[in-house]
CSV table of C-alpha atoms in Angstrom, one decimal:
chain,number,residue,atom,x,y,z
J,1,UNK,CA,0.0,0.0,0.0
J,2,UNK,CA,1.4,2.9,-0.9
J,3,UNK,CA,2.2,5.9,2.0
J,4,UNK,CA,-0.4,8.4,2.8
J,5,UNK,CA,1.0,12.2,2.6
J,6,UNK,CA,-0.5,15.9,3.4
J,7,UNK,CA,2.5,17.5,2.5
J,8,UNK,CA,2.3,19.9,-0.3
J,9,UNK,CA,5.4,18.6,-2.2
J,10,UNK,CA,4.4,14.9,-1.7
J,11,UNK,CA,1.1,16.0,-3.2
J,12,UNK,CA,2.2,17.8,-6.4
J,13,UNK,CA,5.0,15.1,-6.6
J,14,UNK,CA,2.3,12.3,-6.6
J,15,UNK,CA,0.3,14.5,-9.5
J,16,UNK,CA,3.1,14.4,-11.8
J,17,UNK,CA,4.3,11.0,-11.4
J,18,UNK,CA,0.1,10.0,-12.2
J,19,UNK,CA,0.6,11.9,-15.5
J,20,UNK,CA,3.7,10.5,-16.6
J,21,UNK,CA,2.1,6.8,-16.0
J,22,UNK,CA,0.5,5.4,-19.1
J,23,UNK,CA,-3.0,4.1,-17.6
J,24,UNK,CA,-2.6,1.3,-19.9
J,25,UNK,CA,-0.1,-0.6,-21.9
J,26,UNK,CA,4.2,-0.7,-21.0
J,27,UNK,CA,5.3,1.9,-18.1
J,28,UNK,CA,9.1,2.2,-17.7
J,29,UNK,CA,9.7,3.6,-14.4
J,30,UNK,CA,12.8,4.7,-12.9
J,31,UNK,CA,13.3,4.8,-8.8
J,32,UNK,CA,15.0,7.3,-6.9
J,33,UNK,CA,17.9,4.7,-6.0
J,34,UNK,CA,17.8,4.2,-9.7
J,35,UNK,CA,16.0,0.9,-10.2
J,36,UNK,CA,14.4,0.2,-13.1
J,37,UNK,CA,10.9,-1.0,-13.7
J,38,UNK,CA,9.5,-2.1,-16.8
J,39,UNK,CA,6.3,-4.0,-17.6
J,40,UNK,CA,2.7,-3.8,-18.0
J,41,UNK,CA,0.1,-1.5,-16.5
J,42,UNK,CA,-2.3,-3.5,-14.2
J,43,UNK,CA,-3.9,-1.4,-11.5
J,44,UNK,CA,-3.5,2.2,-10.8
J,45,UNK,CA,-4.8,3.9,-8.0
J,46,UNK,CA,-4.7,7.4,-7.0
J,47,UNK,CA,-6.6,8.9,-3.6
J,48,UNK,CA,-7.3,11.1,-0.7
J,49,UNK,CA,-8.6,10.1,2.7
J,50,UNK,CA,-12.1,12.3,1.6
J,51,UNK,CA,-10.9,15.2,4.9
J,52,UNK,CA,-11.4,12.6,7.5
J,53,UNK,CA,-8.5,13.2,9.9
J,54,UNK,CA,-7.3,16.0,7.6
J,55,UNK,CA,-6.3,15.5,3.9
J,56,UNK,CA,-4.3,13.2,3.1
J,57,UNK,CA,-3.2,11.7,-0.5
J,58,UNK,CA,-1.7,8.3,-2.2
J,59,UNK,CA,-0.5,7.0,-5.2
J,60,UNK,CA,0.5,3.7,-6.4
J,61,UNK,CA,0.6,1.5,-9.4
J,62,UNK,CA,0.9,-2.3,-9.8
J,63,UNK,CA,3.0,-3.7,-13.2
J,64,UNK,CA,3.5,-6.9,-14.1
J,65,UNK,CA,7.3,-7.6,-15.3
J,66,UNK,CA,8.7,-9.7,-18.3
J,67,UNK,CA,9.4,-12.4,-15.4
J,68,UNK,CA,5.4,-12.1,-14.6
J,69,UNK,CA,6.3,-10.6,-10.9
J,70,UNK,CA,3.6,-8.3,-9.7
J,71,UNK,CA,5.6,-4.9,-8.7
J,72,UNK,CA,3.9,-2.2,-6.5
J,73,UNK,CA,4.8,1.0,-7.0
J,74,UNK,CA,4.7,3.9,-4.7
J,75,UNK,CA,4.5,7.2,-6.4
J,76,UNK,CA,6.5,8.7,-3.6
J,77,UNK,CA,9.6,6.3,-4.7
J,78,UNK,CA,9.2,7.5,-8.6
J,79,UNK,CA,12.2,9.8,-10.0
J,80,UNK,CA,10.6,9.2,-13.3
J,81,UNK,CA,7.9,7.5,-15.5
J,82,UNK,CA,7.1,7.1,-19.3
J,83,UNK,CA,5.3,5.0,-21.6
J,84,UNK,CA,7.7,2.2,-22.9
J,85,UNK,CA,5.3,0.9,-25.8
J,86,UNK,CA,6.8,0.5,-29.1
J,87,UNK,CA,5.8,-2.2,-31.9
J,88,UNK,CA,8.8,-4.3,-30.4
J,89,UNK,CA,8.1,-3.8,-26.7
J,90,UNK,CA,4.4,-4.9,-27.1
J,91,UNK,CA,5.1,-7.9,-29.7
J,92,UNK,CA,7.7,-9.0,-27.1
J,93,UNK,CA,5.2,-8.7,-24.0
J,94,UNK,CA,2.6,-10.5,-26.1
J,95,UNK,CA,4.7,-13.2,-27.1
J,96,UNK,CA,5.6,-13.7,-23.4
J,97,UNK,CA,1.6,-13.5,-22.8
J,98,UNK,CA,1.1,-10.4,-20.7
J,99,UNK,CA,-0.8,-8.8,-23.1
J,100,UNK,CA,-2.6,-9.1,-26.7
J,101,UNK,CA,-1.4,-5.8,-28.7
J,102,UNK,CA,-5.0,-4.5,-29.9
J,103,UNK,CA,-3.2,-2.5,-32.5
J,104,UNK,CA,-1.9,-5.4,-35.1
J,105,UNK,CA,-5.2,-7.1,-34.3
């Protein structure tokens, strides 16, 4: 689960990072201790606690690696984020069977 924030910074960091992930397809994400991330785009969630107790926000997204690991990601951990989809990348991931690439179908 990813960390709950009220701090201004956290807040607006946690905006970027959710428009830098692709909400469907192949994310690449890099970590701040400079791990890399690739796969496909399972879940995303982005949310506030609605005031109770004060506002607070989250954001996390769940990919699914070329090894077909689960990863979660905490937006607070993300340096960077882009979509990784190319014709090779998704004809690879399909062929591995992580995805069906609805644009040669």
């Amino acid at each position: 689960m990813a960390r709950w924030t009220s701090s201004i910074d956290d807040i607006l960091k946690i905006r970027l990072v959710a428009r830098q992930i692709p909400l469907d397809g192949i994310a690449r994400i890099v970590l701040l201790d400079d791990t890399v991330v690739e796969g496909v785009i399972r879940e995303v969630n982005v949310g506030n606690s609605g005031g109770y107790g004060g506002w607070q926000y989250y954001g996390e997204c769940q990919i699914e690696t070329k090894k077909k690991k689960l990863r979660t990601v905490d937006y607070l951990d993300v340096r960077s984020a882009s979509n990784a989809w190319s014709k090779e990348t998704a004809a690879e991931y399909e062929q591995l069977g992580l995805l069906v690439d609805l644009q040669r179908s």
